[in-house]
Coordinates of C-alpha atoms in Angstrom, one line a residue:
M1 CA 0.0 0.0 -0.1
R2 CA 1.4 3.5 -1.0
P3 CA -0.9 6.3 -0.2
R4 CA -0.5 9.0 -2.5
L5 CA -2.0 12.1 -4.1
L6 CA -2.3 12.4 -7.7
V7 CA -2.9 16.0 -8.7
I8 CA -5.8 16.4 -11.6
A9 CA -6.4 19.9 -11.5
G10 CA -4.6 23.0 -10.3
P11 CA -1.3 24.5 -10.7
S12 CA 0.5 21.1 -10.3
K13 CA -1.5 19.0 -12.7
D14 CA -0.3 15.3 -13.4
S15 CA 2.0 15.4 -10.5
T16 CA 2.0 12.7 -7.7
I17 CA 2.6 13.5 -4.0
P18 CA 3.4 10.4 -1.8
L19 CA 2.2 10.7 1.8
P20 CA 4.2 9.9 4.8
D21 CA 3.2 7.3 7.0
A22 CA 2.1 9.8 10.1
E23 CA 0.1 12.8 8.9
A24 CA 0.6 15.6 6.4
A25 CA -0.5 18.9 6.3
L26 CA -1.8 20.5 2.9
G27 CA -1.8 24.1 2.2
R28 CA -0.4 27.1 0.4
D29 CA 2.5 27.5 3.1
P30 CA 5.8 26.0 1.9
T31 CA 6.2 24.5 5.0
N32 CA 3.3 22.0 4.7
A33 CA 4.2 18.2 3.9
V34 CA 1.9 18.6 0.7
A35 CA 2.7 22.3 -0.1
V36 CA 0.3 23.7 -3.0
A37 CA 1.2 26.7 -4.8
D38 CA -2.3 27.6 -5.4
A39 CA -4.0 31.0 -4.4
S40 CA -7.1 29.4 -3.8
V41 CA -5.9 27.2 -1.1
S42 CA -5.3 28.5 2.6
R43 CA -2.0 28.4 4.2
K44 CA -3.0 25.3 6.2
H45 CA -6.0 24.1 4.3
C46 CA -6.4 20.5 5.5
L47 CA -4.8 17.6 7.1
L48 CA -4.2 14.0 6.1
R49 CA -4.0 11.7 9.1
R50 CA -3.1 8.1 8.8
E51 CA -4.6 6.1 11.9
E52 CA -3.4 3.1 13.8
D53 CA -5.4 0.7 11.4
G54 CA -3.7 2.0 8.5
R55 CA -6.8 4.1 7.2
F56 CA -6.5 7.8 6.7
R57 CA -8.8 10.7 7.4
V58 CA -8.9 14.0 6.2
K59 CA -9.7 17.1 8.2
D60 CA -10.6 20.5 7.3
L61 CA -8.6 23.4 9.1
D62 CA -10.9 26.0 8.9
S63 CA -9.9 26.9 5.4
R64 CA -11.3 29.7 3.5
N65 CA -12.6 27.8 0.4
G66 CA -13.3 24.5 2.5
T67 CA -12.7 20.8 2.0
L68 CA -14.7 18.6 -0.4
V69 CA -14.7 14.8 -0.7
N70 CA -16.3 13.7 -3.8
G71 CA -18.0 16.8 -4.1
L72 CA -19.3 17.3 -0.9
A73 CA -17.8 19.8 1.7
V74 CA -16.6 17.9 5.0
K75 CA -15.1 19.0 8.4
E76 CA -13.5 15.4 8.9
Q77 CA -14.0 12.5 7.0
W78 CA -12.6 8.9 6.3
L79 CA -10.9 8.4 2.9
H80 CA -11.3 5.6 0.8
H81 CA -9.2 4.7 -2.5
G82 CA -10.4 6.8 -5.4
D83 CA -11.9 9.7 -3.4
E84 CA -11.4 13.0 -5.1
I85 CA -10.2 15.8 -2.6
A86 CA -10.9 19.3 -3.8
T87 CA -9.1 22.1 -2.3
G88 CA -10.1 25.7 -3.9
D89 CA -9.0 25.2 -7.5
S90 CA -6.9 22.0 -6.6
V91 CA -8.2 18.7 -7.2
F92 CA -6.6 15.4 -6.0
L93 CA -7.2 11.9 -6.3
F94 CA -6.4 9.8 -3.5
L95 CA -5.0 6.3 -4.3
L96 CA -4.0 3.6 -2.3
E97 CA -3.9 0.5 -4.3
E98 CA -1.1 -0.6 -6.3
E99 CA -2.8 -1.6 -9.5
D100 CA -3.8 2.0 -9.7
L101 CA -0.1 2.9 -9.9
P102 CA 1.7 3.3 -13.2
A103 CA 3.9 -0.1 -14.0
P104 CA 6.9 0.1 -12.4
V105 CA 9.5 1.4 -14.7
G106 CA 12.4 -1.0 -15.5
R107 CA 15.5 1.4 -15.4
V108 CA 17.2 1.3 -18.8
E109 CA 20.2 3.0 -19.7
F110 CA 21.1 3.4 -23.3
D111 CA 24.6 3.6 -25.0
D112 CA 24.6 5.5 -28.2
S113 CA 28.1 4.1 -29.3
H114 CA 27.9 2.5 -33.1
P115 CA 28.8 -1.1 -33.7
T116 CA 30.5 -1.5 -37.1
A117 CA 28.6 -4.7 -38.1
E118 CA 25.9 -7.7 -36.6
T119 CA 27.6 -11.2 -35.9
K120 CA 24.3 -12.8 -36.9
V121 CA 21.1 -11.5 -38.5
I122 CA 17.8 -13.2 -39.4
Q123 CA 14.8 -12.3 -41.5
P124 CA 11.2 -12.9 -39.7
K125 CA 10.6 -15.6 -42.7
E126 CA 14.0 -17.5 -41.2
V127 CA 12.4 -17.8 -37.9
L128 CA 11.8 -21.9 -37.7
Y129 CA 9.7 -22.0 -34.9
L130 CA 7.0 -20.1 -36.4
Q131 CA 7.3 -22.6 -39.4
P132 CA 6.4 -25.9 -38.1
D133 CA 6.5 -27.9 -41.2
R134 CA 9.8 -26.7 -42.4
L135 CA 11.1 -26.9 -38.5
L136 CA 10.3 -30.9 -38.6
K137 CA 12.0 -31.3 -42.1
E138 CA 15.4 -29.4 -41.4
L139 CA 16.1 -30.1 -37.7
P140 CA 17.5 -33.5 -36.5
P141 CA 15.6 -35.8 -34.5
T142 CA 18.2 -35.2 -31.7
S143 CA 17.3 -31.4 -31.4
Q144 CA 15.7 -29.8 -28.9
V145 CA 12.7 -29.0 -30.6
A146 CA 10.2 -30.9 -28.2
R147 CA 11.6 -29.0 -25.4
N148 CA 11.4 -25.4 -27.3
L149 CA 7.9 -26.5 -28.4
N150 CA 6.7 -27.3 -25.2
A151 CA 8.0 -24.0 -24.0
L152 CA 6.3 -22.0 -26.7
L153 CA 3.0 -23.8 -26.0
K154 CA 3.4 -22.8 -22.2
I155 CA 4.4 -19.1 -23.1
S156 CA 1.5 -18.9 -25.6
R157 CA -1.0 -19.9 -22.7
V158 CA 0.2 -17.7 -20.2
V159 CA 1.0 -14.4 -21.9
H160 CA -2.9 -14.7 -23.6
A161 CA -4.4 -15.1 -20.0
I162 CA -2.9 -12.0 -18.4
R163 CA -4.3 -8.6 -18.7
D164 CA -2.1 -6.6 -16.5
L165 CA 1.0 -5.1 -18.6
E166 CA 3.4 -5.2 -15.5
E167 CA 2.5 -8.6 -14.6
L168 CA 2.6 -10.0 -18.4
Q169 CA 6.2 -8.5 -18.6
A170 CA 7.5 -10.2 -15.4
Q171 CA 5.8 -13.5 -16.3
L172 CA 7.2 -13.6 -19.7
L173 CA 10.7 -12.8 -18.9
D174 CA 10.3 -15.5 -16.0
L175 CA 9.7 -17.8 -18.8
I176 CA 12.2 -16.7 -21.0
F177 CA 14.9 -17.3 -18.3
E178 CA 13.5 -21.0 -18.2
V179 CA 14.8 -21.9 -21.5
V180 CA 17.5 -19.1 -22.4
P181 CA 20.5 -18.8 -20.0
A182 CA 20.3 -15.1 -19.6
C183 CA 21.7 -13.1 -16.7
R184 CA 19.3 -9.9 -17.5
G185 CA 16.6 -9.1 -19.6
A186 CA 14.4 -6.2 -21.2
I187 CA 11.2 -5.7 -22.8
L188 CA 11.1 -2.2 -24.4
L189 CA 7.9 -1.0 -26.1
A190 CA 7.8 1.9 -28.6
E191 CA 5.1 3.8 -30.1
G192 CA 4.7 6.8 -32.6
A193 CA 6.1 7.4 -36.2
K194 CA 9.6 7.5 -34.5
L195 CA 9.2 4.5 -32.4
E196 CA 9.8 6.7 -29.3
F197 CA 10.3 4.2 -26.1
S198 CA 7.2 4.8 -24.0
C199 CA 7.4 1.6 -21.6
L200 CA 10.7 0.0 -20.5
Y201 CA 10.7 -3.0 -18.0
A202 CA 13.9 -4.6 -17.2
R203 CA 15.3 -7.2 -14.4
T204 CA 17.7 -9.9 -13.6
R205 CA 17.0 -13.5 -13.5
R206 CA 17.9 -13.6 -9.7
D207 CA 15.6 -10.5 -8.9
R208 CA 11.9 -10.2 -10.0
Q209 CA 11.7 -6.4 -9.3
P210 CA 12.5 -4.1 -11.7
Q211 CA 16.4 -3.3 -12.3
L212 CA 18.7 -1.3 -14.1
V213 CA 19.9 -2.8 -17.0
R214 CA 22.4 -1.3 -19.7
V215 CA 20.9 -1.6 -23.3
S216 CA 22.6 -0.5 -26.4
R217 CA 20.4 2.0 -27.7
T218 CA 21.8 1.2 -31.4
I219 CA 21.4 -2.2 -31.3
A220 CA 17.8 -1.8 -30.1
R221 CA 17.3 0.9 -32.9
Q222 CA 18.9 -1.5 -35.9
V223 CA 16.5 -4.5 -34.4
M224 CA 13.4 -2.2 -34.6
D225 CA 14.3 -0.1 -37.9
E226 CA 15.3 -3.3 -40.0
N227 CA 13.0 -5.7 -38.2
V228 CA 15.7 -8.3 -37.7
A229 CA 16.8 -10.3 -34.7
I230 CA 20.5 -10.1 -33.4
L231 CA 23.0 -12.9 -32.1
G232 CA 26.0 -11.5 -30.3
V233 CA 28.0 -14.7 -29.5
D234 CA 31.5 -13.5 -28.4
V235 CA 31.2 -9.8 -27.5
P236 CA 34.6 -9.0 -26.1
T237 CA 36.2 -10.7 -29.2
S238 CA 33.8 -9.7 -31.8
G239 CA 34.6 -6.8 -34.3
A240 CA 30.9 -5.9 -34.6
L241 CA 30.1 -5.5 -30.8
R242 CA 33.5 -5.0 -28.9
D243 CA 33.6 -1.1 -29.3
V244 CA 30.3 -0.5 -27.6
E245 CA 31.1 0.8 -24.6
S246 CA 28.0 -0.2 -22.4
L247 CA 28.7 -3.8 -23.3
V248 CA 32.5 -3.3 -22.3
A249 CA 31.3 -1.7 -19.2
S250 CA 28.7 -4.3 -18.2
E251 CA 31.1 -6.9 -19.2
V252 CA 28.7 -8.9 -21.3
R253 CA 29.8 -12.2 -23.0
S254 CA 26.9 -12.6 -25.4
L255 CA 23.3 -10.8 -26.4
L256 CA 20.1 -11.4 -27.8
C257 CA 17.7 -9.0 -29.3
V258 CA 14.6 -9.8 -31.3
P259 CA 11.7 -7.5 -32.4
L260 CA 8.2 -7.7 -31.3
T261 CA 6.2 -7.3 -34.4
V262 CA 2.1 -6.7 -34.8
F263 CA 0.6 -6.7 -38.2
Q264 CA 3.8 -6.0 -39.8
R265 CA 4.3 -3.1 -37.4
V266 CA 7.3 -3.0 -35.0
I267 CA 6.1 -2.1 -31.3
G268 CA 9.4 -2.9 -29.5
C269 CA 11.9 -5.8 -28.8
I270 CA 13.1 -8.2 -26.1
Y271 CA 16.6 -7.8 -25.3
L272 CA 18.8 -10.6 -23.6
D273 CA 22.3 -10.6 -22.3
S274 CA 24.8 -12.9 -20.2
T275 CA 28.1 -12.3 -18.5
N276 CA 28.8 -15.8 -18.2
S277 CA 31.7 -17.0 -20.6
T278 CA 30.6 -20.7 -20.2
S279 CA 26.8 -20.1 -21.0
R280 CA 26.8 -18.6 -24.3
F281 CA 23.8 -17.7 -26.4
Q282 CA 23.5 -20.1 -29.7
E283 CA 21.6 -19.8 -32.9
D284 CA 18.8 -22.1 -31.6
H285 CA 18.3 -19.7 -28.7
L286 CA 17.9 -16.8 -31.5
Q287 CA 15.2 -18.9 -33.3
L288 CA 13.5 -19.5 -29.7
L289 CA 13.5 -16.0 -28.4
A290 CA 12.4 -14.6 -32.0
A291 CA 9.3 -17.5 -31.9
I292 CA 8.6 -16.2 -28.4
A293 CA 8.3 -12.5 -29.6
G294 CA 6.1 -13.5 -32.4
I295 CA 3.8 -15.2 -29.7
S296 CA 3.8 -12.6 -27.2
A297 CA 4.0 -9.0 -29.2
V298 CA -0.1 -9.1 -29.6
A299 CA -0.4 -9.8 -26.1
L300 CA 2.0 -6.8 -25.0
D301 CA 0.4 -4.6 -27.3
N302 CA -3.0 -5.3 -25.9
A303 CA -2.1 -4.9 -22.7
R304 CA -0.5 -1.5 -23.4
R305 CA -3.6 -0.4 -24.9
L306 CA -5.6 -1.6 -21.9
Q307 CA -3.8 0.1 -19.6
W308 CA -3.7 3.2 -21.6
L309 CA -7.5 2.9 -22.1
E310 CA -8.0 2.4 -18.0
Q311 CA -6.0 5.3 -17.5
E312 CA -7.7 7.6 -20.0
N313 CA -11.4 6.4 -18.6
Q314 CA -10.3 7.5 -15.2
R315 CA -9.2 10.9 -16.4
L316 CA -12.6 11.6 -18.7
T317 CA -14.5 10.0 -15.5
T318 CA -13.0 12.6 -13.5
E319 CA -13.2 15.6 -16.0
V320 CA -16.8 14.8 -16.1
R321 CA -17.1 14.7 -12.5
Q322 CA -15.6 18.0 -12.2
E323 CA -17.9 19.6 -14.5
Q324 CA -21.1 17.9 -13.0
S325 CA -19.9 18.9 -9.6
L326 CA -21.5 22.0 -7.6
V327 CA -19.5 24.9 -7.1
G328 CA -19.4 27.3 -4.0
E329 CA -18.1 28.4 -0.9
G330 CA -20.7 30.7 0.5
L331 CA -23.0 29.9 3.5
R332 CA -25.8 28.9 1.8
M333 CA -23.8 26.3 -0.6
K334 CA -22.2 24.8 2.6
E335 CA -25.6 24.2 4.0
I336 CA -26.2 22.4 0.5
F337 CA -23.1 20.4 0.8
Q338 CA -24.0 19.3 4.2
F339 CA -27.6 18.2 3.6
L340 CA -25.9 16.2 0.7
A341 CA -23.6 14.5 2.7
R342 CA -26.2 13.3 5.2
V343 CA -29.0 12.3 2.6
A344 CA -26.6 10.7 -0.2
P345 CA -26.2 7.4 1.8
T346 CA -29.6 6.7 2.5
E347 CA -32.4 5.4 0.1
S348 CA -35.1 8.3 0.8
T349 CA -36.9 9.8 -2.1
V350 CA -35.5 13.4 -2.8
L351 CA -37.5 16.3 -3.9
I352 CA -35.0 19.0 -5.4
E353 CA -37.0 22.6 -5.8
G354 CA -35.4 25.8 -7.1
E355 CA -35.5 28.1 -10.2
S356 CA -34.3 27.1 -13.6
G357 CA -30.6 27.1 -13.7
T358 CA -29.7 26.7 -10.1
G359 CA -28.2 23.3 -10.5
K360 CA -30.8 21.3 -9.2
E361 CA -29.5 18.1 -11.5
L362 CA -26.3 18.6 -10.4
A363 CA -27.5 17.9 -6.9
A364 CA -29.0 15.0 -8.0
R365 CA -25.9 13.6 -9.5
A366 CA -24.0 14.5 -6.2
L367 CA -26.6 12.5 -4.4
H368 CA -26.1 9.4 -6.9
R369 CA -22.5 9.7 -6.8
N370 CA -22.1 9.5 -3.1
S371 CA -24.5 6.7 -2.4
K372 CA -24.2 3.1 -2.8
R373 CA -25.8 3.2 -6.1
G374 CA -22.8 5.6 -7.4
N375 CA -21.6 2.7 -9.9
K376 CA -24.8 1.9 -11.2
Q377 CA -27.3 3.9 -13.8
F378 CA -28.2 7.4 -13.4
V379 CA -31.1 7.8 -15.8
A380 CA -32.2 11.6 -16.4
I381 CA -35.8 12.4 -17.7
N382 CA -37.2 15.8 -18.2
C383 CA -40.8 15.4 -18.0
A384 CA -41.5 18.6 -20.0
A385 CA -39.5 17.9 -23.1
I386 CA -41.3 14.8 -23.9
P387 CA -44.8 14.8 -25.4
E388 CA -47.5 13.6 -23.0
T389 CA -48.3 11.1 -25.4
L390 CA -44.9 9.5 -25.5
L391 CA -44.0 9.6 -22.2
E392 CA -45.7 7.1 -20.7
S393 CA -44.2 4.7 -23.3
D394 CA -40.8 6.4 -22.4
L395 CA -40.9 5.8 -18.3
F396 CA -42.8 2.5 -18.5
G397 CA -41.5 1.0 -21.9
H398 CA -44.4 -0.9 -24.2
E399 CA -45.2 -4.2 -25.8
R400 CA -44.9 -5.3 -29.4
G401 CA -48.0 -4.4 -31.0
A402 CA -49.2 -1.8 -28.2
F403 CA -49.9 1.1 -30.4
T404 CA -49.3 1.9 -33.9
G405 CA -45.8 1.9 -34.8
A406 CA -44.8 -0.3 -31.6
A407 CA -43.0 -2.9 -34.0
V408 CA -40.7 -4.2 -31.2
Q409 CA -40.9 -4.7 -27.3
K410 CA -39.0 -1.6 -25.6
K411 CA -37.6 -1.3 -22.0
G412 CA -38.6 2.0 -20.3
R413 CA -36.5 4.1 -18.4
F414 CA -37.2 2.7 -15.0
E415 CA -36.5 -0.9 -16.3
V416 CA -33.3 0.6 -17.8
A417 CA -32.4 2.1 -14.4
D418 CA -33.0 -1.3 -12.1
G419 CA -30.2 -1.1 -9.6
G420 CA -29.7 2.7 -10.1
V421 CA -31.4 6.1 -9.9
V422 CA -34.3 7.8 -11.9
F423 CA -33.8 11.7 -11.7
L424 CA -37.3 13.1 -12.7
D425 CA -36.6 16.6 -13.9
E426 CA -39.9 19.2 -14.2
I427 CA -41.9 16.7 -12.1
G428 CA -44.6 19.6 -11.7
E429 CA -45.5 19.1 -15.4
L430 CA -46.3 15.5 -15.4
A431 CA -50.0 14.9 -16.6
P432 CA -52.5 13.7 -13.8
A433 CA -53.0 10.2 -15.5
L434 CA -49.3 9.9 -15.0
Q435 CA -49.1 11.3 -11.6
V436 CA -51.4 8.1 -10.6
K437 CA -49.1 5.5 -12.4
L438 CA -45.7 7.3 -10.7
L439 CA -47.5 7.1 -7.1
R440 CA -47.8 3.4 -7.9
V441 CA -44.1 2.9 -8.7
L442 CA -43.1 5.0 -5.8
Q443 CA -45.3 2.9 -3.3
E444 CA -44.8 -0.8 -4.8
R445 CA -41.7 -0.3 -7.0
E446 CA -43.7 -2.2 -9.9
F447 CA -45.3 -1.4 -13.2
E448 CA -46.5 -2.9 -16.3
R449 CA -45.4 -1.8 -19.9
V450 CA -47.9 -0.2 -22.0
G451 CA -49.7 -3.0 -23.5
G452 CA -48.7 -5.4 -21.2
T453 CA -50.0 -7.1 -18.5
Q454 CA -46.8 -8.9 -16.5
T455 CA -45.9 -6.9 -13.6
I456 CA -42.2 -5.7 -13.5
K457 CA -40.5 -5.1 -10.4
V458 CA -37.5 -2.8 -10.0
D459 CA -35.2 -1.7 -7.7
I460 CA -34.6 2.0 -8.2
R461 CA -34.0 5.3 -5.8
L462 CA -36.1 8.2 -7.2
I463 CA -35.2 11.9 -7.2
A464 CA -37.3 14.6 -8.6
A465 CA -36.9 18.3 -9.2
T466 CA -39.3 21.3 -10.2
N467 CA -39.2 24.9 -10.6
R468 CA -42.9 25.2 -9.7
D469 CA -44.3 25.8 -6.1
L470 CA -45.7 22.0 -5.8
T471 CA -47.6 23.1 -2.6
E472 CA -49.4 25.8 -4.5
A473 CA -50.2 23.2 -7.3
V474 CA -51.9 20.9 -5.0
R475 CA -53.9 23.4 -3.5
N476 CA -55.1 24.2 -7.2
G477 CA -55.5 20.6 -7.8
D478 CA -52.9 20.6 -10.5
F479 CA -50.9 18.2 -8.8
R480 CA -51.9 14.9 -6.4
Q481 CA -51.4 15.6 -2.7
D482 CA -50.4 11.8 -2.1
L483 CA -47.9 11.9 -4.7
Y484 CA -46.5 15.1 -3.5
Y485 CA -45.9 13.8 -0.1
R486 CA -44.4 10.8 -1.5
L487 CA -42.1 12.4 -3.1
A488 CA -41.2 15.3 -0.8
V489 CA -40.0 12.7 2.1
V490 CA -36.6 14.8 1.8
R491 CA -36.8 18.3 0.3
L492 CA -33.9 20.4 -0.8
T493 CA -34.1 24.2 -2.1
M494 CA -31.5 25.1 -4.3
P495 CA -31.0 29.2 -3.7
P496 CA -30.8 31.4 -6.7
L497 CA -27.4 32.9 -7.6
R498 CA -28.7 36.4 -6.3
E499 CA -28.7 34.9 -2.9
R500 CA -25.3 33.4 -3.1
R501 CA -23.5 36.3 -4.8
E502 CA -20.3 35.4 -2.9
D503 CA -20.0 32.4 -4.9
I504 CA -20.0 34.3 -8.3
P505 CA -16.1 34.7 -8.4
M506 CA -15.6 31.1 -7.9
L507 CA -18.2 30.1 -10.4
T508 CA -16.9 32.6 -12.9
R509 CA -13.5 31.1 -12.5
H510 CA -14.7 27.6 -13.1
F511 CA -16.4 28.7 -16.3
V512 CA -13.4 30.4 -17.5
Q513 CA -11.3 27.0 -17.0
K514 CA -14.2 24.8 -18.2
Y515 CA -14.6 26.8 -21.5
A516 CA -11.0 27.7 -22.1
K517 CA -10.2 24.0 -22.1
R518 CA -13.1 23.2 -24.3
S519 CA -12.1 25.9 -26.9
K520 CA -8.4 25.2 -26.8
V521 CA -7.7 28.8 -25.4
K522 CA -5.5 30.0 -22.6
P523 CA -7.8 31.1 -19.7
K524 CA -8.4 34.7 -19.1
P525 CA -8.3 36.8 -16.0
V526 CA -11.5 38.6 -15.5
A527 CA -11.2 42.5 -15.2
R528 CA -12.3 44.1 -12.0
E529 CA -14.9 46.1 -13.8
A530 CA -16.4 43.1 -15.4
M531 CA -16.5 40.9 -12.1
A532 CA -18.0 43.9 -10.2
A533 CA -20.7 43.7 -13.2
L534 CA -21.2 39.9 -12.9
V535 CA -21.7 40.0 -9.1
N536 CA -24.0 43.3 -9.2
Y537 CA -26.5 41.7 -11.8
E538 CA -29.4 40.0 -10.6
W539 CA -29.2 36.7 -12.8
P540 CA -32.7 35.7 -13.6
G541 CA -31.5 32.6 -15.3
N542 CA -29.2 31.9 -12.5
V543 CA -26.2 29.7 -12.8
R544 CA -27.0 28.8 -16.4
E545 CA -27.2 32.3 -17.2
L546 CA -23.4 33.0 -15.9
E547 CA -22.1 30.2 -17.7
N548 CA -23.6 31.1 -20.9
A549 CA -22.3 34.8 -20.2
I550 CA -18.6 33.7 -19.4
E551 CA -18.7 31.2 -22.7
R552 CA -19.7 34.2 -25.1
A553 CA -17.0 36.6 -23.3
L554 CA -14.4 34.1 -23.9
V555 CA -15.5 33.5 -27.3
M556 CA -16.3 37.2 -28.4
G557 CA -13.4 38.6 -26.6
S558 CA -10.1 39.9 -28.2
S559 CA -8.3 40.9 -25.6
D560 CA -6.1 39.1 -23.0
A561 CA -8.6 39.4 -20.2
V562 CA -12.6 39.4 -19.9
L563 CA -13.5 43.0 -20.2
L564 CA -16.7 44.7 -19.5
E565 CA -17.7 45.1 -23.3
D566 CA -17.4 41.4 -23.7
L567 CA -20.4 40.7 -21.4
P568 CA -23.8 40.7 -22.5
E569 CA -25.9 43.6 -23.0
S570 CA -28.2 43.0 -20.3
L571 CA -25.4 43.2 -17.4
L572 CA -24.1 46.5 -19.1
E573 CA -27.7 48.0 -18.8
Q574 CA -27.9 47.7 -14.7
E575 CA -26.8 50.3 -12.4
S576 CA -23.4 50.4 -11.8
P577 CA -22.0 49.5 -8.1
A578 CA -20.1 51.8 -6.4
E579 CA -16.6 50.1 -6.8
M580 CA -17.3 49.7 -10.9
H581 CA -15.7 52.4 -12.6
E582 CA -17.1 52.3 -16.3
G583 CA -15.5 53.6 -19.4
K584 CA -16.7 56.6 -21.1
Y585 CA -18.3 55.0 -23.9
H586 CA -20.4 52.5 -21.7
A587 CA -21.4 55.0 -19.3
S588 CA -22.5 57.6 -22.3
V589 CA -24.5 54.7 -24.2
K590 CA -26.2 53.9 -20.6
E591 CA -27.2 57.7 -20.0
L592 CA -28.5 57.9 -23.5
K593 CA -30.7 54.8 -23.1
K594 CA -32.2 56.5 -19.7
Q595 CA -32.9 59.8 -21.2
L596 CA -34.5 58.0 -24.1
I597 CA -37.1 55.7 -21.7
I598 CA -37.5 58.9 -19.8
D599 CA -38.9 61.0 -22.6
A600 CA -41.0 58.4 -24.0
V601 CA -42.7 57.7 -20.7
E602 CA -43.1 61.5 -20.1
Q603 CA -44.4 61.8 -23.8
T604 CA -47.2 59.2 -23.2
R605 CA -47.9 60.7 -19.8
G606 CA -47.2 57.4 -17.9
N607 CA -48.5 54.7 -20.3
Y608 CA -45.9 52.0 -20.8
I609 CA -47.2 50.4 -23.3
E610 CA -47.5 53.8 -25.5
A611 CA -43.9 54.4 -24.6
A612 CA -42.5 50.8 -25.5
G613 CA -44.5 51.6 -29.0
I614 CA -42.4 54.7 -29.7
L615 CA -39.3 52.8 -28.7
G616 CA -40.0 50.1 -30.7
V617 CA -39.4 47.7 -28.1
H618 CA -41.8 44.9 -26.2
P619 CA -43.3 46.1 -22.8
N620 CA -41.7 43.5 -21.0
Y621 CA -38.4 44.4 -22.2
L622 CA -39.2 48.0 -21.4
H623 CA -40.2 47.1 -17.9
R624 CA -36.6 45.1 -17.7
L625 CA -34.7 48.0 -19.0
I626 CA -36.2 50.4 -16.4
R627 CA -35.6 47.9 -13.6
N628 CA -32.0 47.3 -14.9
L629 CA -31.0 51.1 -15.5
G630 CA -32.7 52.0 -12.0
L631 CA -35.3 54.5 -13.5
K632 CA -38.3 53.2 -11.5
E633 CA -38.1 55.7 -8.6
I634 CA -37.0 58.4 -10.9
L635 CA -40.2 57.8 -13.2
Q636 CA -42.6 57.5 -10.4
S637 CA -41.0 60.9 -8.9
G638 CA -41.4 62.3 -12.2
L639 CA -44.8 61.4 -12.7
R640 CA -46.0 61.7 -9.4
G641 CA -49.6 63.3 -9.5
R642 CA -50.4 62.1 -12.8
K643 CA -52.8 59.4 -14.0
F644 CA -50.9 56.6 -15.7
S645 CA -51.1 53.1 -16.6
A646 CA -48.6 50.0 -16.0

């Protein structure tokens, strides 16, 4: 067990930090055991402590931005392998298990001197062990054919039964050492057009752990470039090899190097050498090793690809989790994080309320990710986006012939989500007939497909969300009271962005990083005036509107920073805060808008509809301009005593 932190976001991204056996403080201060050069991290941010039973705990040290574990703010919590720890803009993966470590790299040292010639070279078509018919004809009965064929059969069985690249390389060298009297061996894998070495594994016959083995780069490159196998029988006396400094320094007596080829494509080579003058390599060893390379090349290539896919999958999963995580550090968001931490491990049905764009689905995904169903399906359904005539079939599925066009049987979303979580967004838009069927699913966890008679049982957790006031809908008869009580076992209200303005700078940085990466551009700082405008705005579209505004600013902006003029016009129309110093252009445009509106309203004697007609805008837009520009009191004051219609 080697506890460590893999940095997946922040200034130290892609680095690995080993953890000491006792405790390690993490923070911005260089004296910390885990020092993080990140301005968003407190000087003493959190403490990672190893308990007597070997398990680790993380404790927040009253940091400014808090410590998040798997997206939830914590004061103190046990850590498990694969947990994600976020401290400000820096994010770490807590790793314990050895299999998640990069495969131990065999230490290989290359020598760049050039031998004059090779002592023995064979082409792939000359490898006897890959041509059984020719082998039986050409080799005498007294040869070691049977022993070598048995060795090849054993190697074939073993190498194609191992998926882990490190274990495959170790087993392969073990088997090679059984049939070839080598003292040291190395498996070198390369990739790319220039065949740069990307994976090096080396060890001695006696020690199964990776060891330093000096390999002649010239010989390795010749083997791969020319796709030939090389045998050096008596290196000290060979004119071809005695001038290679690495071989002389290592006192190498004989060597073998054969290419690893997959579909006529060289992916690396196997290198063996011996310092024993009494156990020299022979041509039979060269033939055998070339055959072993032919058998194992595909297995090595597949294991390497699988290792890359697993690492890429972990990276992409982490990126998705970051994009789908709630962001905030204010009091309201801390309360949300505490709520999610308490409710996530339970099986309770949760109703999430809040305005559009407040992050209701992100909260639902946080509940799912931190529950025991976290590795199961999360099926999201927008009840308002699917026509009522199709929603029943989409939720419960249908049998073949249930209605016109039902040519085959189809599973519904509830059936697909069996074992996982169903998220019903905009639940307030559900038709009365479907409310009855949903109530049965909540009570009994069973239903029938459309047109079917067989009862289907499912094991699901249900999370619902709405931007409507369901208590008002119940009073009006638009929503079933019994269904409401079933849904609202636990209720969570997501606060609008205007009620948590302290989170806007952090959200802004998050979206700048997100869309800069997506657009493949360098992240831009946000000018002070632009940030003041963002914080001062009312955000009727909440976090979703802020996200769109930042994406637009990055796409449309032409300077090295996000400036005031890069923001949407609706933000520029608002009354400027005291700390915001506008440029002359923006101030003049705003004053002109104010004067035009005042003149139009006075001309129509307070009739806002007629004033909107004069200005050529919709009355709703005129009301928004009046509110954003702070004209309401001015107009009321100027028209006081006059009779006007709103």
